[in-house]
Amino acid sequence: MSTSSPAERSNVPVTDRDLARLLSLADEDHAIFTGTRPEYAGRRVAVVLAQGAAQHHVDGRTGVKDFDVWSFYAAVPGEGFPFGQRKRHVDFGPSPHGRNAYRPDFTDRRRARWERFTGRRVDLMVRALPVGPDAPAEAVITALREWLTRGSRMSRRGDDPMPSPWWLAQKAVVMIEPAPGTIVWPLAPER
């Protein structure tokens, strides 16, 4: 698996092998997250691919700029989930998807690090869902769809920042675990 020169987007299909690689990266992130928050160790209920890469997996036309991977945890009853802004960035590694190319006007203090990646950037985020830690896949998918439906109904007001469910509801969401490849969102995807 070689990595080609940088490009803004990859038009290579997102395969089951790619989803397995993303799950491996999410597993590493889970170990880091639960290393400092052991109460969540047995509470991860889902890992999904979202936004542009998920949309590309569904339609084959969008292209992959980066991979947005979200791990969802069963909420701890009576406790808020204070990790809304937690985001890690890791290297997908060599693959047919190549590496990210950043426009000259793109400014981010992490850019120099990201440009050293051998593959596409993977953004890892975490959220909680109102399900139990042993919830079956169907219940987790239902909770995710309800969360995304609420997000899809939010109205954007000027330059106010929008919450995660709004952003994720703008494009597809594809299950990586527990039901790999299941299209969680949109509810009736176009093929």
mmCIF file of C-alpha atoms in Angstrom:
data_model
loop_
_atom_site.group_PDB
_atom_site.id
_atom_site.type_symbol
_atom_site.label_atom_id
_atom_site.label_comp_id
_atom_site.label_asym_id
_atom_site.label_seq_id
_atom_site.Cartn_x
_atom_site.Cartn_y
_atom_site.Cartn_z
ATOM 1 C CA MET A 1 0.000 0.000 0.000
ATOM 2 C CA SER A 2 1.785 3.097 -1.139
ATOM 3 C CA THR A 3 0.868 6.641 -0.384
ATOM 4 C CA SER A 4 0.723 8.950 -3.344
ATOM 5 C CA SER A 5 1.538 12.610 -3.368
ATOM 6 C CA PRO A 6 -0.778 14.936 -1.439
ATOM 7 C CA ALA A 7 -4.195 15.766 -2.863
ATOM 8 C CA GLU A 8 -7.134 17.728 -1.465
ATOM 9 C CA ARG A 9 -9.445 14.686 -1.815
ATOM 10 C CA SER A 10 -9.108 11.010 -2.606
ATOM 11 C CA ASN A 11 -11.667 9.476 -4.955
ATOM 12 C CA VAL A 12 -10.631 5.921 -4.025
ATOM 13 C CA PRO A 13 -13.577 3.979 -2.528
ATOM 14 C CA VAL A 14 -13.721 3.579 1.262
ATOM 15 C CA THR A 15 -13.525 -0.187 1.718
ATOM 16 C CA ASP A 16 -14.185 -2.660 4.524
ATOM 17 C CA ARG A 17 -10.405 -2.793 4.967
ATOM 18 C CA ASP A 18 -10.370 0.981 5.520
ATOM 19 C CA LEU A 19 -13.169 0.646 8.096
ATOM 20 C CA ALA A 20 -11.131 -2.053 9.879
ATOM 21 C CA ARG A 21 -8.081 0.275 9.949
ATOM 22 C CA LEU A 22 -10.247 3.080 11.354
ATOM 23 C CA LEU A 23 -11.586 0.728 14.037
ATOM 24 C CA SER A 24 -8.006 -0.125 15.004
ATOM 25 C CA LEU A 25 -7.223 3.591 15.392
ATOM 26 C CA ALA A 26 -10.444 4.081 17.388
ATOM 27 C CA ASP A 27 -9.419 1.171 19.636
ATOM 28 C CA GLU A 28 -6.064 2.861 20.320
ATOM 29 C CA ASP A 29 -7.900 6.111 21.075
ATOM 30 C CA HIS A 30 -10.324 4.237 23.369
ATOM 31 C CA ALA A 31 -7.342 2.902 25.363
ATOM 32 C CA ILE A 32 -5.927 6.423 25.727
ATOM 33 C CA PHE A 33 -9.311 7.920 26.665
ATOM 34 C CA THR A 34 -10.180 5.241 29.212
ATOM 35 C CA GLY A 35 -6.663 5.327 30.634
ATOM 36 C CA THR A 36 -7.592 8.633 32.225
ATOM 37 C CA ARG A 37 -11.343 7.922 32.493
ATOM 38 C CA PRO A 38 -11.592 4.242 33.520
ATOM 39 C CA GLU A 39 -15.317 4.561 34.263
ATOM 40 C CA TYR A 40 -15.882 4.538 30.468
ATOM 41 C CA ALA A 41 -13.753 1.420 29.774
ATOM 42 C CA GLY A 42 -16.722 -0.902 29.269
ATOM 43 C CA ARG A 43 -19.117 1.739 27.966
ATOM 44 C CA ARG A 44 -18.160 2.191 24.289
ATOM 45 C CA VAL A 45 -21.263 1.246 22.301
ATOM 46 C CA ALA A 46 -20.444 2.416 18.767
ATOM 47 C CA VAL A 47 -17.757 3.686 16.431
ATOM 48 C CA VAL A 48 -18.855 5.502 13.275
ATOM 49 C CA LEU A 49 -17.362 7.153 10.219
ATOM 50 C CA ALA A 50 -18.986 10.513 9.582
ATOM 51 C CA GLN A 51 -19.052 13.561 7.352
ATOM 52 C CA GLY A 52 -17.308 13.627 3.962
ATOM 53 C CA ALA A 53 -15.567 10.236 4.076
ATOM 54 C CA ALA A 54 -18.828 8.552 5.127
ATOM 55 C CA GLN A 55 -20.662 10.388 2.356
ATOM 56 C CA HIS A 56 -18.029 9.134 -0.099
ATOM 57 C CA HIS A 57 -18.549 5.590 1.196
ATOM 58 C CA VAL A 58 -22.269 5.987 0.437
ATOM 59 C CA ASP A 59 -22.211 7.895 -2.882
ATOM 60 C CA GLY A 60 -18.736 7.290 -4.319
ATOM 61 C CA ARG A 61 -18.630 10.916 -5.515
ATOM 62 C CA THR A 62 -17.775 13.137 -2.543
ATOM 63 C CA GLY A 63 -14.120 12.217 -2.105
ATOM 64 C CA VAL A 64 -12.184 11.801 1.132
ATOM 65 C CA LYS A 65 -10.496 14.871 2.577
ATOM 66 C CA ASP A 66 -9.924 13.275 5.981
ATOM 67 C CA PHE A 67 -11.563 10.602 8.114
ATOM 68 C CA ASP A 68 -13.867 11.718 10.938
ATOM 69 C CA VAL A 69 -14.316 8.871 13.418
ATOM 70 C CA TRP A 70 -16.660 9.199 16.383
ATOM 71 C CA SER A 71 -16.741 6.832 19.340
ATOM 72 C CA PHE A 72 -19.995 6.834 21.278
ATOM 73 C CA TYR A 73 -20.205 5.818 24.914
ATOM 74 C CA ALA A 74 -23.150 4.804 27.059
ATOM 75 C CA ALA A 75 -23.886 7.788 29.258
ATOM 76 C CA VAL A 76 -23.156 7.326 32.949
ATOM 77 C CA PRO A 77 -26.508 7.901 34.707
ATOM 78 C CA GLY A 78 -26.589 11.228 36.528
ATOM 79 C CA GLU A 79 -23.274 12.376 35.071
ATOM 80 C CA GLY A 80 -22.736 14.764 32.192
ATOM 81 C CA PHE A 81 -20.314 13.856 29.422
ATOM 82 C CA PRO A 82 -17.770 16.691 29.618
ATOM 83 C CA PHE A 83 -15.663 15.624 26.643
ATOM 84 C CA GLY A 84 -17.457 17.481 23.850
ATOM 85 C CA GLN A 85 -14.330 19.273 22.680
ATOM 86 C CA ARG A 86 -11.983 16.274 22.922
ATOM 87 C CA LYS A 87 -10.449 15.634 19.516
ATOM 88 C CA ARG A 88 -7.301 13.754 18.578
ATOM 89 C CA HIS A 89 -5.632 13.752 15.188
ATOM 90 C CA VAL A 90 -3.727 10.692 14.006
ATOM 91 C CA ASP A 91 -2.201 9.371 10.816
ATOM 92 C CA PHE A 92 -4.196 6.803 8.791
ATOM 93 C CA GLY A 93 -0.886 5.599 7.394
ATOM 94 C CA PRO A 94 0.055 4.602 3.847
ATOM 95 C CA SER A 95 -2.950 3.731 1.699
ATOM 96 C CA PRO A 96 -4.430 4.318 -1.745
ATOM 97 C CA HIS A 97 -6.154 7.384 -0.259
ATOM 98 C CA GLY A 98 -2.873 9.297 -0.272
ATOM 99 C CA ARG A 99 -2.142 12.225 2.026
ATOM 100 C CA ASN A 100 -3.900 15.489 2.778
ATOM 101 C CA ALA A 101 -2.910 18.549 0.760
ATOM 102 C CA TYR A 102 -3.481 21.829 2.538
ATOM 103 C CA ARG A 103 -4.275 25.040 0.683
ATOM 104 C CA PRO A 104 -1.693 27.827 1.090
ATOM 105 C CA ASP A 105 -4.209 29.932 3.048
ATOM 106 C CA PHE A 106 -4.936 27.109 5.555
ATOM 107 C CA THR A 107 -3.616 28.119 8.950
ATOM 108 C CA ASP A 108 -3.579 25.830 11.948
ATOM 109 C CA ARG A 109 -0.853 25.482 14.558
ATOM 110 C CA ARG A 110 -0.886 21.699 13.962
ATOM 111 C CA ARG A 111 -0.368 21.937 10.201
ATOM 112 C CA ALA A 112 3.377 21.172 10.294
ATOM 113 C CA ARG A 113 2.691 17.962 12.261
ATOM 114 C CA TRP A 114 -0.135 16.933 9.952
ATOM 115 C CA GLU A 115 2.022 17.494 6.863
ATOM 116 C CA ARG A 116 4.436 14.846 8.212
ATOM 117 C CA PHE A 117 1.665 12.206 8.178
ATOM 118 C CA THR A 118 2.210 9.420 5.654
ATOM 119 C CA GLY A 119 -1.534 9.117 5.028
ATOM 120 C CA ARG A 120 -4.818 10.971 5.458
ATOM 121 C CA ARG A 121 -5.548 12.682 8.758
ATOM 122 C CA VAL A 122 -7.984 10.881 11.049
ATOM 123 C CA ASP A 123 -9.928 13.053 13.493
ATOM 124 C CA LEU A 124 -11.112 11.093 16.543
ATOM 125 C CA MET A 125 -13.988 12.439 18.656
ATOM 126 C CA VAL A 126 -16.133 11.083 21.501
ATOM 127 C CA ARG A 127 -19.734 11.619 22.607
ATOM 128 C CA ALA A 128 -22.293 9.903 24.847
ATOM 129 C CA LEU A 129 -25.658 8.373 23.991
ATOM 130 C CA PRO A 130 -28.583 7.690 26.338
ATOM 131 C CA VAL A 131 -28.255 3.901 26.157
ATOM 132 C CA GLY A 132 -26.934 1.260 28.509
ATOM 133 C CA PRO A 133 -23.446 -0.222 28.084
ATOM 134 C CA ASP A 134 -24.956 -3.556 26.984
ATOM 135 C CA ALA A 135 -27.458 -2.039 24.539
ATOM 136 C CA PRO A 136 -27.972 -4.163 21.409
ATOM 137 C CA ALA A 137 -26.826 -2.742 18.054
ATOM 138 C CA GLU A 138 -30.425 -1.892 17.074
ATOM 139 C CA ALA A 139 -30.917 0.242 20.189
ATOM 140 C CA VAL A 140 -27.605 2.036 19.608
ATOM 141 C CA ILE A 141 -28.480 2.746 15.962
ATOM 142 C CA THR A 142 -31.907 4.036 17.034
ATOM 143 C CA ALA A 143 -30.317 6.344 19.623
ATOM 144 C CA LEU A 144 -27.811 7.607 17.029
ATOM 145 C CA ARG A 145 -30.582 8.282 14.513
ATOM 146 C CA GLU A 146 -32.601 10.179 17.129
ATOM 147 C CA TRP A 147 -29.515 12.263 17.998
ATOM 148 C CA LEU A 148 -28.914 13.014 14.298
ATOM 149 C CA THR A 149 -32.603 13.762 13.666
ATOM 150 C CA ARG A 150 -32.547 16.352 16.463
ATOM 151 C CA GLY A 151 -29.423 17.831 14.890
ATOM 152 C CA SER A 152 -30.981 17.946 11.432
ATOM 153 C CA ARG A 153 -33.895 19.994 12.780
ATOM 154 C CA MET A 154 -31.701 22.721 14.279
ATOM 155 C CA SER A 155 -31.626 26.073 12.523
ATOM 156 C CA ARG A 156 -28.396 27.867 11.916
ATOM 157 C CA ARG A 157 -28.384 31.392 13.352
ATOM 158 C CA GLY A 158 -25.780 33.661 11.873
ATOM 159 C CA ASP A 159 -22.258 32.719 12.877
ATOM 160 C CA ASP A 160 -23.269 30.865 16.055
ATOM 161 C CA PRO A 161 -21.378 27.587 16.359
ATOM 162 C CA MET A 162 -23.556 24.559 15.747
ATOM 163 C CA PRO A 163 -23.413 21.434 17.931
ATOM 164 C CA SER A 164 -22.060 18.089 16.790
ATOM 165 C CA PRO A 165 -25.385 16.454 15.851
ATOM 166 C CA TRP A 166 -26.090 19.312 13.427
ATOM 167 C CA TRP A 167 -22.708 18.893 11.723
ATOM 168 C CA LEU A 168 -22.950 15.128 11.482
ATOM 169 C CA ALA A 169 -26.512 15.269 10.117
ATOM 170 C CA GLN A 170 -25.275 17.302 7.124
ATOM 171 C CA LYS A 171 -23.677 14.205 5.553
ATOM 172 C CA ALA A 172 -23.693 10.439 5.931
ATOM 173 C CA VAL A 173 -22.868 8.401 9.022
ATOM 174 C CA VAL A 174 -21.662 4.804 8.559
ATOM 175 C CA MET A 175 -21.321 2.298 11.372
ATOM 176 C CA ILE A 176 -17.848 0.827 11.914
ATOM 177 C CA GLU A 177 -18.793 -1.061 15.066
ATOM 178 C CA PRO A 178 -20.989 -2.910 16.114
ATOM 179 C CA ALA A 179 -22.660 -3.372 12.689
ATOM 180 C CA PRO A 180 -19.883 -2.577 10.159
ATOM 181 C CA GLY A 181 -21.030 -0.845 6.989
ATOM 182 C CA THR A 182 -24.563 -0.080 8.216
ATOM 183 C CA ILE A 183 -25.675 3.304 6.913
ATOM 184 C CA VAL A 184 -27.011 5.058 9.997
ATOM 185 C CA TRP A 185 -27.657 8.373 8.260
ATOM 186 C CA PRO A 186 -29.293 9.574 6.108
ATOM 187 C CA LEU A 187 -32.309 7.411 6.802
ATOM 188 C CA ALA A 188 -32.955 6.854 3.075
ATOM 189 C CA PRO A 189 -29.551 7.264 1.414
ATOM 190 C CA GLU A 190 -29.232 8.003 -2.275
ATOM 191 C CA ARG A 191 -27.161 5.452 -4.158
#
